[in-house]
């Protein structure tokens, strides 16, 4: 696989993940995202955390983003805030 093909897969998986994660947020959070557009990603060890402002949208393993068979519904990532709060219990 070429670097260009790998980058295309990562971009597609990231877009799919973020659209799914935003869709899981409350209407209040989605309004905050509309009012203050922009999403940032931070690498934390082997994971990438995606934020919209101070709202954590999703945490995903970096290898998962590069997986050509990535399935947003497979549970390969953690969305916030509900799933993360379960991890903290």
mmCIF file of C-alpha atoms in Angstrom:
data_model
loop_
_atom_site.group_PDB
_atom_site.id
_atom_site.type_symbol
_atom_site.label_atom_id
_atom_site.label_comp_id
_atom_site.label_asym_id
_atom_site.label_seq_id
_atom_site.Cartn_x
_atom_site.Cartn_y
_atom_site.Cartn_z
ATOM 1 C CA UNK A 1 0.000 0.000 0.000
ATOM 2 C CA UNK A 2 1.339 3.416 -0.895
ATOM 3 C CA UNK A 3 1.618 6.279 1.591
ATOM 4 C CA UNK A 4 -1.071 8.110 -0.364
ATOM 5 C CA UNK A 5 -3.467 5.156 -0.073
ATOM 6 C CA UNK A 6 -2.727 4.863 3.655
ATOM 7 C CA UNK A 7 -3.390 8.580 4.153
ATOM 8 C CA UNK A 8 -6.685 8.254 2.284
ATOM 9 C CA UNK A 9 -7.741 5.432 4.612
ATOM 10 C CA UNK A 10 -6.783 7.437 7.709
ATOM 11 C CA UNK A 11 -8.676 10.494 6.447
ATOM 12 C CA UNK A 12 -11.776 8.433 5.630
ATOM 13 C CA UNK A 13 -11.730 6.639 8.994
ATOM 14 C CA UNK A 14 -11.182 9.882 10.901
ATOM 15 C CA UNK A 15 -14.095 11.565 9.102
ATOM 16 C CA UNK A 16 -16.373 8.600 9.761
ATOM 17 C CA UNK A 17 -15.360 8.467 13.415
ATOM 18 C CA UNK A 18 -15.902 12.188 14.009
ATOM 19 C CA UNK A 19 -19.275 12.303 12.260
ATOM 20 C CA UNK A 20 -20.406 9.341 14.347
ATOM 21 C CA UNK A 21 -19.044 10.803 17.601
ATOM 22 C CA UNK A 22 -20.674 14.202 16.986
ATOM 23 C CA UNK A 23 -23.964 12.460 16.250
ATOM 24 C CA UNK A 24 -23.825 10.790 19.667
ATOM 25 C CA UNK A 25 -23.532 14.100 21.506
ATOM 26 C CA UNK A 26 -26.418 15.936 23.112
ATOM 27 C CA UNK A 27 -28.085 18.748 21.190
ATOM 28 C CA UNK A 28 -26.462 21.220 23.587
ATOM 29 C CA UNK A 29 -22.976 19.940 22.753
ATOM 30 C CA UNK A 30 -23.721 19.861 19.019
ATOM 31 C CA UNK A 31 -24.843 23.501 19.266
ATOM 32 C CA UNK A 32 -21.569 24.375 21.022
ATOM 33 C CA UNK A 33 -19.697 22.710 18.160
ATOM 34 C CA UNK A 34 -21.716 24.677 15.578
ATOM 35 C CA UNK A 35 -21.092 27.918 17.475
ATOM 36 C CA UNK A 36 -17.345 27.222 17.799
ATOM 37 C CA UNK A 37 -16.316 25.067 14.845
ATOM 38 C CA UNK A 38 -12.988 23.331 14.820
ATOM 39 C CA UNK A 39 -11.782 19.934 15.931
ATOM 40 C CA UNK A 40 -8.329 19.170 17.237
ATOM 41 C CA UNK A 41 -6.583 15.869 17.629
ATOM 42 C CA UNK A 42 -3.948 15.106 20.242
ATOM 43 C CA UNK A 43 -1.730 12.056 20.267
ATOM 44 C CA UNK A 44 -1.655 10.470 23.706
ATOM 45 C CA UNK A 45 0.612 7.415 23.640
ATOM 46 C CA UNK A 46 -0.877 4.955 21.160
ATOM 47 C CA UNK A 47 -4.200 6.800 20.962
ATOM 48 C CA UNK A 48 -5.559 9.933 19.357
ATOM 49 C CA UNK A 49 -8.010 12.113 21.274
ATOM 50 C CA UNK A 50 -10.346 14.368 19.275
ATOM 51 C CA UNK A 51 -11.742 17.524 20.852
ATOM 52 C CA UNK A 52 -14.252 20.138 19.801
ATOM 53 C CA UNK A 53 -13.290 23.008 22.070
ATOM 54 C CA UNK A 54 -13.044 21.446 25.505
ATOM 55 C CA UNK A 55 -15.423 18.575 24.650
ATOM 56 C CA UNK A 56 -13.716 15.221 24.170
ATOM 57 C CA UNK A 57 -15.462 13.623 21.205
ATOM 58 C CA UNK A 58 -13.564 10.372 20.814
ATOM 59 C CA UNK A 59 -10.449 8.444 21.698
ATOM 60 C CA UNK A 60 -9.172 5.924 19.187
ATOM 61 C CA UNK A 61 -6.096 3.756 18.802
ATOM 62 C CA UNK A 62 -3.814 5.077 16.064
ATOM 63 C CA UNK A 63 -3.618 1.672 14.382
ATOM 64 C CA UNK A 64 -7.407 1.562 14.184
ATOM 65 C CA UNK A 65 -7.446 4.759 12.134
ATOM 66 C CA UNK A 66 -5.164 3.104 9.594
ATOM 67 C CA UNK A 67 -7.260 -0.085 9.368
ATOM 68 C CA UNK A 68 -8.857 -0.425 5.904
ATOM 69 C CA UNK A 69 -11.612 -2.542 7.515
ATOM 70 C CA UNK A 70 -12.459 0.056 10.182
ATOM 71 C CA UNK A 71 -16.086 -0.135 11.270
ATOM 72 C CA UNK A 72 -17.332 2.755 13.386
ATOM 73 C CA UNK A 73 -19.995 0.497 14.919
ATOM 74 C CA UNK A 74 -17.590 -2.239 15.991
ATOM 75 C CA UNK A 75 -16.625 -0.673 19.314
ATOM 76 C CA UNK A 76 -12.995 -0.112 18.285
ATOM 77 C CA UNK A 77 -13.062 3.350 19.780
ATOM 78 C CA UNK A 78 -14.350 5.124 22.848
ATOM 79 C CA UNK A 79 -16.627 8.122 22.523
ATOM 80 C CA UNK A 80 -17.111 10.691 25.201
ATOM 81 C CA UNK A 81 -18.515 11.456 27.617
ATOM 82 C CA UNK A 82 -20.604 8.358 28.401
ATOM 83 C CA UNK A 83 -18.151 5.578 27.543
ATOM 84 C CA UNK A 84 -15.239 7.318 29.227
ATOM 85 C CA UNK A 85 -17.225 7.821 32.439
ATOM 86 C CA UNK A 86 -17.868 4.070 32.447
ATOM 87 C CA UNK A 87 -14.120 3.477 32.344
ATOM 88 C CA UNK A 88 -13.610 5.723 35.354
ATOM 89 C CA UNK A 89 -16.128 3.849 37.541
#
